[in-house]
Short mmCIF file of C-alpha atoms in Angstrom, two decimals:
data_model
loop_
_atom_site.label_atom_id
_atom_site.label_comp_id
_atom_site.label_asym_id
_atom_site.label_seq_id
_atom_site.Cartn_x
_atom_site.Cartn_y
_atom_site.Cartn_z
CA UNK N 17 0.00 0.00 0.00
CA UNK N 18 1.44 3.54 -0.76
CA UNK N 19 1.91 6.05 1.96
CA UNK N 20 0.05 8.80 2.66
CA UNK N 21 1.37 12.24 0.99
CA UNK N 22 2.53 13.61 4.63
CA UNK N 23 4.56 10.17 4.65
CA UNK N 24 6.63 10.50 1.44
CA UNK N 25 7.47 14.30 2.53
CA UNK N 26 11.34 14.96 2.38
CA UNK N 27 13.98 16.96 3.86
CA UNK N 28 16.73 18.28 1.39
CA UNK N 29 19.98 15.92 1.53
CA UNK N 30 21.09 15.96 5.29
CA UNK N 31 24.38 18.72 5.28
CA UNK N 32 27.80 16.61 6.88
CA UNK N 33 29.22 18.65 10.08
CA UNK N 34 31.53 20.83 9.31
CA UNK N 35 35.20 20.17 8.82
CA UNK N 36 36.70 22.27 11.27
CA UNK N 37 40.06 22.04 10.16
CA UNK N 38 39.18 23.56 6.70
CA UNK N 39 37.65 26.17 8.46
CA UNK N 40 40.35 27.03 10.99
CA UNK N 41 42.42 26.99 7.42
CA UNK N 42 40.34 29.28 5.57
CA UNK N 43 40.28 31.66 8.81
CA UNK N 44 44.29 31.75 8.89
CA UNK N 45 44.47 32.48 5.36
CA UNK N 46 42.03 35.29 5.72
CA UNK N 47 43.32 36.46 8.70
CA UNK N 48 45.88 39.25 7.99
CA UNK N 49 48.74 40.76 10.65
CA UNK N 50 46.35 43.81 11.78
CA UNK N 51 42.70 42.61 11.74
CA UNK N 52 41.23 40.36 14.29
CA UNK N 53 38.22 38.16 13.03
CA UNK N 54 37.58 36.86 16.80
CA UNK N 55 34.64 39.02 16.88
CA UNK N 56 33.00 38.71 14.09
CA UNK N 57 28.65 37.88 13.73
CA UNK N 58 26.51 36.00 11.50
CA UNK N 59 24.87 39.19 9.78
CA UNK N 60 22.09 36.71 9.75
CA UNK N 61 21.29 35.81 13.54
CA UNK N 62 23.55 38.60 14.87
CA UNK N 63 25.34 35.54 16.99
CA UNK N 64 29.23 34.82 16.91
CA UNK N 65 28.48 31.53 18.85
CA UNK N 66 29.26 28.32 16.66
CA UNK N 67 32.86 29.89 15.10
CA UNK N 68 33.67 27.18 13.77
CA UNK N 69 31.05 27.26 11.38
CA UNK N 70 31.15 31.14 10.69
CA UNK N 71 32.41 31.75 7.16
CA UNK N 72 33.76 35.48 6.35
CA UNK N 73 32.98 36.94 2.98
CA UNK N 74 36.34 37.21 0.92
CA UNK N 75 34.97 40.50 -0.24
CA UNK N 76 33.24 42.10 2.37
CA UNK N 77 34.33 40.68 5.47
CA UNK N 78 30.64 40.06 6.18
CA UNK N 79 30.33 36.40 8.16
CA UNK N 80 27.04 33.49 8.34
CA UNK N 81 26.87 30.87 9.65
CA UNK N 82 26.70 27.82 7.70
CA UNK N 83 23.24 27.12 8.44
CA UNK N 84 22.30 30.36 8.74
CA UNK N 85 22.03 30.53 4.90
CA UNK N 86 19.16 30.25 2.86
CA UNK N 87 19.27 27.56 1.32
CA UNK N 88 21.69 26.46 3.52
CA UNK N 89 25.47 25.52 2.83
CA UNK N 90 26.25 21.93 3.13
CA UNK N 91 29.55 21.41 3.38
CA UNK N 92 32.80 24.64 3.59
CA UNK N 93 33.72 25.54 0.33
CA UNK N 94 37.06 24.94 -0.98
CA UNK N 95 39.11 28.08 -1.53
CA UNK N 96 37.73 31.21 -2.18
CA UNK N 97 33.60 31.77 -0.91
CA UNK N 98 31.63 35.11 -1.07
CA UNK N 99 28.42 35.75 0.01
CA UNK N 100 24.82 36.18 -1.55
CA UNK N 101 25.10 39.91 -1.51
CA UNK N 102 28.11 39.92 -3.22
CA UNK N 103 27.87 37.22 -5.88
CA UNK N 104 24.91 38.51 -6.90
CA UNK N 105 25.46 42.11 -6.71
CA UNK N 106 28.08 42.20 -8.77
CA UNK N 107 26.74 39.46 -11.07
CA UNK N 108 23.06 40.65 -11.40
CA UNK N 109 22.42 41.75 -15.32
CA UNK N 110 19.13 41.68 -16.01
CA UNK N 111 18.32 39.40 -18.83
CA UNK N 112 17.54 41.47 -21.88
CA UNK N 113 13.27 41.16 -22.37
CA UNK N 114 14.10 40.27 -26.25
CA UNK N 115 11.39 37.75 -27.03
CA UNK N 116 14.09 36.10 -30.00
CA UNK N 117 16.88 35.78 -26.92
CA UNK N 118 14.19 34.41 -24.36
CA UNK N 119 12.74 31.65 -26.83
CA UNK N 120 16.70 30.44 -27.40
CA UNK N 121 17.60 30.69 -23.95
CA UNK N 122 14.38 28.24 -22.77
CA UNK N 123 14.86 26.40 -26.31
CA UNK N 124 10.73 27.40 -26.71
CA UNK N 125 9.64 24.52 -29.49
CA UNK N 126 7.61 26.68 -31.61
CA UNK N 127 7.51 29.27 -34.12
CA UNK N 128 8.15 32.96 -31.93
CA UNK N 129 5.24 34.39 -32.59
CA UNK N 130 2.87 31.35 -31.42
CA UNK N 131 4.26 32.80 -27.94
CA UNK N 132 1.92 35.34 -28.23
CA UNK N 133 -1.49 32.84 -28.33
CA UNK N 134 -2.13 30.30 -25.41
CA UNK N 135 -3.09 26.76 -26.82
CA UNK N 136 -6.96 26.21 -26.86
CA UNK N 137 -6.68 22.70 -25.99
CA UNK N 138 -4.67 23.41 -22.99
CA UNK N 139 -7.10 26.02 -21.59
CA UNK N 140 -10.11 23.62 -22.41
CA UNK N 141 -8.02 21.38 -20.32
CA UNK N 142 -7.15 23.66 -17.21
CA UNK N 143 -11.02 24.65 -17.54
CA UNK N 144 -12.01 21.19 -16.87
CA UNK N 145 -9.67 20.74 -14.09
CA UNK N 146 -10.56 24.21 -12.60
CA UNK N 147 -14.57 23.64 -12.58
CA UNK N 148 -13.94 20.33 -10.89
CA UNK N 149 -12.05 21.84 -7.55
CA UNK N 150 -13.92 20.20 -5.06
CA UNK N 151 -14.16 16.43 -6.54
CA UNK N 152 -10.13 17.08 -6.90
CA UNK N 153 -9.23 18.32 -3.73
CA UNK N 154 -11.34 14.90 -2.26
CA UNK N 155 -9.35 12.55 -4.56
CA UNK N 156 -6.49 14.65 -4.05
CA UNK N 157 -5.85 15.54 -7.65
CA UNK N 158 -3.01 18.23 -9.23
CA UNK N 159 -3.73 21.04 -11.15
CA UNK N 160 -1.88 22.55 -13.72
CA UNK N 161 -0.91 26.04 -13.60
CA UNK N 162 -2.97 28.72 -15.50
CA UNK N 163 -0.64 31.38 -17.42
CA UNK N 164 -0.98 34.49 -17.63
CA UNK N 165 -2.90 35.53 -20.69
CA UNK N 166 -0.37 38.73 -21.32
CA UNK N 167 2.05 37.61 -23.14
CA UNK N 168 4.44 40.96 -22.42
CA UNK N 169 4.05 39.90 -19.06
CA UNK N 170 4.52 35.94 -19.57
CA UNK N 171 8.62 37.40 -21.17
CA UNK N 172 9.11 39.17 -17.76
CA UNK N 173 8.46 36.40 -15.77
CA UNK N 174 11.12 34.34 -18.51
CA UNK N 175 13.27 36.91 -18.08
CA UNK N 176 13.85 37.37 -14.30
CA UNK N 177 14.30 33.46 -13.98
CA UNK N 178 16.94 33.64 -16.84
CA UNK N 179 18.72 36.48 -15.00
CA UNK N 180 18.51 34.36 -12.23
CA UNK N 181 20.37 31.23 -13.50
CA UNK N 182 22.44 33.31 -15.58
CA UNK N 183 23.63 35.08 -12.48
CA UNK N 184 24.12 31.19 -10.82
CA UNK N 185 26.03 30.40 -13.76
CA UNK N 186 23.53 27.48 -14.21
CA UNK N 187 21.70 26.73 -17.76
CA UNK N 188 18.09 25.68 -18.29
CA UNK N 189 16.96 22.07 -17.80
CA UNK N 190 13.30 21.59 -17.24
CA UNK N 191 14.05 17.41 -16.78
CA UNK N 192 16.34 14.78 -14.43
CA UNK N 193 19.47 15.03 -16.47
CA UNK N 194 21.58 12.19 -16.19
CA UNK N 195 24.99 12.98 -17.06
CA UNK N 196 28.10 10.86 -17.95
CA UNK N 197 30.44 10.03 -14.33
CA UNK N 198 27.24 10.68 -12.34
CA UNK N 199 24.16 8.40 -11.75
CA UNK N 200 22.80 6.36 -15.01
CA UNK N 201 18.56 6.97 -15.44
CA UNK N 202 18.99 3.08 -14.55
CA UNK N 203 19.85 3.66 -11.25
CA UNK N 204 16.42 6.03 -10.57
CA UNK N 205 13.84 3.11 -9.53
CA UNK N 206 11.31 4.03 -7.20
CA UNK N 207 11.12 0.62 -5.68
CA UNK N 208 14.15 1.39 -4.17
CA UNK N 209 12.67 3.75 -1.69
CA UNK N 210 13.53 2.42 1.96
CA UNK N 211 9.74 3.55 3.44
CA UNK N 212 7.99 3.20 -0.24
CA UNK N 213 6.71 6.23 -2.33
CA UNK N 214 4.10 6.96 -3.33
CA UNK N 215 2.57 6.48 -6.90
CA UNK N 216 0.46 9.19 -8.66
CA UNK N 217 -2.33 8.78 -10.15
CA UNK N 218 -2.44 8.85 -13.56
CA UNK N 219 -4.59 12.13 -14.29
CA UNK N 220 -1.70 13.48 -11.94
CA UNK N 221 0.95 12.27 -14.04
CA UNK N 222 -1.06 13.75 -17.46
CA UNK N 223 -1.56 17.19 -15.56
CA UNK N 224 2.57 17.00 -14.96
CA UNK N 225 2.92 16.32 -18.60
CA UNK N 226 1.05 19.41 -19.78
CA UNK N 227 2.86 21.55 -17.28
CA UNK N 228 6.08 20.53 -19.28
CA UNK N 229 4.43 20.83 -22.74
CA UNK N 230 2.85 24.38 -21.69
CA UNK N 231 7.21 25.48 -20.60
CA UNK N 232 7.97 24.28 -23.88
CA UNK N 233 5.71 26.32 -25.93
CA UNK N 234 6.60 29.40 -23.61
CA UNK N 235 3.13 29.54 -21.79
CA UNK N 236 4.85 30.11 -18.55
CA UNK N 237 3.89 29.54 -15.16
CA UNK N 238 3.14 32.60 -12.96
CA UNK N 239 5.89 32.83 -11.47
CA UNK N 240 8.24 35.87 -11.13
CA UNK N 241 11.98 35.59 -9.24
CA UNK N 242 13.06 38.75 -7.35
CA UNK N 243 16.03 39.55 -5.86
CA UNK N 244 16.39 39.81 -1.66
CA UNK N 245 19.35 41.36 -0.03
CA UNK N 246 18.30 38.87 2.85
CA UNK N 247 17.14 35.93 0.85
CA UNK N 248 19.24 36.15 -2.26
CA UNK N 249 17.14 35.08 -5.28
CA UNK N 250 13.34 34.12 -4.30
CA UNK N 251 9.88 33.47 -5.92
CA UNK N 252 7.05 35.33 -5.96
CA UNK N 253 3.04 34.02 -6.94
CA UNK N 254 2.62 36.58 -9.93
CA UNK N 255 -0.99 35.69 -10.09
CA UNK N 256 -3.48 34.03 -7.73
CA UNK N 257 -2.48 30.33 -7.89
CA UNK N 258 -4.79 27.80 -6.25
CA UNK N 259 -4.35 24.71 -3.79
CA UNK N 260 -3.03 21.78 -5.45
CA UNK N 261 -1.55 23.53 -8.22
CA UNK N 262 1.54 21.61 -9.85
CA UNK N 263 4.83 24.27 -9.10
CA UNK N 264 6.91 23.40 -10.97
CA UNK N 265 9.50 19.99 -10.85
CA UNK N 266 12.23 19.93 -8.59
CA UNK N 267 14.97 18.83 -11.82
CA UNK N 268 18.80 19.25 -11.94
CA UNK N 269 21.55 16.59 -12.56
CA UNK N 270 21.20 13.00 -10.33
CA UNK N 271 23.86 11.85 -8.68
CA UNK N 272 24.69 9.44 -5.79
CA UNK N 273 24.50 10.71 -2.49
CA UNK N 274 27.64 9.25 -1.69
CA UNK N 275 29.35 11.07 -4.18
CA UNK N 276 27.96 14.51 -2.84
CA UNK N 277 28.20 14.52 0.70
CA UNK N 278 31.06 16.98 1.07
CA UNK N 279 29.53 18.87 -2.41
CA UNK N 280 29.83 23.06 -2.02
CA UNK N 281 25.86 22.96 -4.06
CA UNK N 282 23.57 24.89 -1.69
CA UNK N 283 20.66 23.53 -3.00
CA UNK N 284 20.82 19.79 -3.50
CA UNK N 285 17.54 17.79 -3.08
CA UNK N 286 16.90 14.23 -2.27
CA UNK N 287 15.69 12.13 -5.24
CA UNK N 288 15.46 8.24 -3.60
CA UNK N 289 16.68 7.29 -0.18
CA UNK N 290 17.98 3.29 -0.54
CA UNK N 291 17.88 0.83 1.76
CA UNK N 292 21.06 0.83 0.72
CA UNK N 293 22.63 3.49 1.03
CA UNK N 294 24.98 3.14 -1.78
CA UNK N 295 22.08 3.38 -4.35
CA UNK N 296 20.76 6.40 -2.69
CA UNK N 297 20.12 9.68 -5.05
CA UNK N 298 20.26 13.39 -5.18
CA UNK N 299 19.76 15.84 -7.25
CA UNK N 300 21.92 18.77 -8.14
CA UNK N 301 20.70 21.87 -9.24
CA UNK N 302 24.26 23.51 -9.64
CA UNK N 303 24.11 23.47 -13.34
CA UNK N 304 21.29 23.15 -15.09
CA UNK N 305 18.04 23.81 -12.95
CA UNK N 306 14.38 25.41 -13.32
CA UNK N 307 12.91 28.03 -11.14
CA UNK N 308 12.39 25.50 -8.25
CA UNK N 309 15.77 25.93 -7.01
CA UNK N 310 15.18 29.82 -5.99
CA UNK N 311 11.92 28.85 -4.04
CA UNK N 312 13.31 29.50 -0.71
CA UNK N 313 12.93 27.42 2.73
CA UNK N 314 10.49 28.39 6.02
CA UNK N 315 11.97 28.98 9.56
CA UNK N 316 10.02 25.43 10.86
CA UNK N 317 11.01 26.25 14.54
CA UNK N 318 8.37 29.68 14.60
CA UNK N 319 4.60 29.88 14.15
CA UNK N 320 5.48 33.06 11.62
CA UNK N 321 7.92 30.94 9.41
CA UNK N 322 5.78 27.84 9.41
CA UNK N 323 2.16 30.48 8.55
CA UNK N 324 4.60 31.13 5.43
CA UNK N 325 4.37 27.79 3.64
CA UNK N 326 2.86 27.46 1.10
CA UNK N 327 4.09 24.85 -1.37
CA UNK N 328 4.97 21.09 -0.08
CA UNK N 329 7.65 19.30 -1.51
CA UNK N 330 6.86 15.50 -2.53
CA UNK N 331 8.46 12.68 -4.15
CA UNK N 332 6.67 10.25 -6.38
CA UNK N 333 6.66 7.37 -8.26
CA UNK N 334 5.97 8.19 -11.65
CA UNK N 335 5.99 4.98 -14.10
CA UNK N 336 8.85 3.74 -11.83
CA UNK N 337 10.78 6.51 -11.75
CA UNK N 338 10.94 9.02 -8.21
CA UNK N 339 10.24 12.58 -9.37
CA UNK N 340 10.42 15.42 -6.85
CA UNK N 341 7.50 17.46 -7.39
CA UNK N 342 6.64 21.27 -5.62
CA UNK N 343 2.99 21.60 -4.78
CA UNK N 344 0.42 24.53 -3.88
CA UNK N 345 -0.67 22.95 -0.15
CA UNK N 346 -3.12 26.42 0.00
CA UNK N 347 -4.47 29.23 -1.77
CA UNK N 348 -1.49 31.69 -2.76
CA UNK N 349 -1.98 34.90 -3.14
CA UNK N 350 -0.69 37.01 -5.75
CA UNK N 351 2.65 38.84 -4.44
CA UNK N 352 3.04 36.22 -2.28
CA UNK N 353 6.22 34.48 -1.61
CA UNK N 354 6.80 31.01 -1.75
CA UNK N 355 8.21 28.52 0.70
CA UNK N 356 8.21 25.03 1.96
CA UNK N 357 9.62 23.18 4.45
CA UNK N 358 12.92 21.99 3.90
CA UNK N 359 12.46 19.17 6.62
CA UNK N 360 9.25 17.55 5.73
CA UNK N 361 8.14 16.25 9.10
CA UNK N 362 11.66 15.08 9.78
CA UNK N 363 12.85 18.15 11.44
CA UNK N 364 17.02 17.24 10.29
CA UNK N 365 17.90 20.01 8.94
CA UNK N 366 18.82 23.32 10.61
CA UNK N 367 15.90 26.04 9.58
CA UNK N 368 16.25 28.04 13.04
CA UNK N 369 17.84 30.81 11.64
CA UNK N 370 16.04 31.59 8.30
CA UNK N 371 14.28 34.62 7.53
#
């Protein structure tokens, strides 16, 4: 029998304790003859407990603690590591809104000016799925996103994720990528899951599908990404989006979690956690990534942080394979940020100090 959705919820890949010693290295090399760092504060929490896990900014001095970032660092970074303000201050370009650049950066499949025109099959579709709210919040059934019918607008909200991967230095991928040296699509099986996983439906699975086809043909979700001195990149609702809506998928490179335990990636995600835990799987947004890896984590140890979620994070099986998949769990407002909980209901993974 498959578990119940609050069952199969996941933390991101647990982060390995610090290694001190590359710390207390990366402090000496800092450190010059007249400055003292023994002082120094997370600019996050405003603490300068936990020094051995306070990195300094190689550009602005600035330090945070290691889980004190959002998303959080896993592991100290080898050589030289700035901070969020930094990178992407003096990184941020915004992507040019040049429909021509924005179709080749997302690789749109069809002619340019179809961009303009929403398919009428797909709204008949997200009609259907729309009138039927209550029957599909009792069976538990996703939604597919509704775009937004201005297609001006639909380029802005291209645009301000490109800027934002551009400024990551990552490329778009809108699939699991399996790349050569890493994990082999082989090695994804669902039945593999220690606890099981659970299997969606297949008018859940056809509902993912169109979410893909609708990216591909540039009808976008509405989603913007804005830029947070605090926060770094993060999403924002740029329309009213309803409960159960599909997000977006959680997609990036899959590797084994053995091979990534000490990896500098800030935003990996577990994919399939093995009974053995040889075969377990992550997946690494570093390089090529959607928009789900700027959708930021809640503080899970306030009532404020935790009234902030709302998207859930799930894995499923679909046709044998574990997808992570980001989920409206309420109404979301337009303007509204979004968030879920990194932990699940597993509580591993340091949250405390978020914003």
């Amino acid at each position: 029998m498959a578990p119940s959705t609050s069952t199969v919820l996941r933390r991101r890949t647990v982060a390995p304790k610090p290694v001190s010693t590359a710390l207390r290295k990366k402090y000496k090399s800092r450190k010059k003859a007249d400055e003292d760092y023994s002082d120094s504060c997370c600019e996050k929490c405003g603490s300068g407990d936990n020094a051995d896990k306070l990195l300094l900014c190689d550009n602005c001095d600035m330090g945070f603690h290691l889980f004190c970032l959002n998303p959080l660092l896993p592991s100290v970074p080898q050589g030289s590591w700035f901070c969020p303000s930094c990178v992407y201050t003096n990184n941020l370009n915004q992507f040019p809104l040049v429909q021509t650049k924005i179709v080749d950066f997302f690789r749109i499949q069809r002619p340019t000016n179809s961009i303009d025109k929403l398919n009428p099959d797909c709204q008949k579709k997200r009609k259907r799925s729309s009138s039927s709210l209550v029957v599909s919040k009792k069976r538990r059934r996703l939604l597919p996103f509704n775009p937004c019918e201005d297609p001006t607008r639909r380029l802005e909200q291209m645009a301000s994720l490109a800027t934002a991967l551009t400024t990551a230095g990552a490329e778009f991928s809108n699939e699991l990528t399996y790349m050569s040296g890493m994990a082999a699509r082989s090695a994804n099986r669902a039945a593999l899951e220690r606890d099981g996983m659970q299997v969606l439906p297949k008018d859940d699975i056809e509902n993912l599908h169109l979410c893909k086809k609708m990216v591909e043909r540039g009808e976008w979700p509405p989603l913007m990404v804005v830029f947070d001195p605090k926060e770094g990149f993060t999403v924002e609702a740029d329309r009213f989006i309803r409960d159960l809506t599909i997000i977006t998928e959680y997609v990036g490179d899959v590797d084994y979690l053995k091979n990534r335990e000490t990896d500098d990636g800030d935003s990996t995600m577990t994919l399939l956690t093995a009974g053995d835990p040889s075969k377990s799987l992550v997946i690494c947004p570093d390089k090529r990534s959607n928009i789900a890896r700027f959708i930021n984590g809640i503080n899970n140890h306030t009532r404020d942080g935790k009234k902030k979620q709302n998207v859930k994070c799930v894995r499923f099986d679909v046709n044998g394979e574990s997808r992570v998949v980001l989920i409206a769990s309420r109404d979301i407002r337009k303007g509204e940020r979004l968030y879920y909980d990194y932990n699940g209901y597993e509580n591993e993974y340091p949250t405390e100090h978020f914003v």
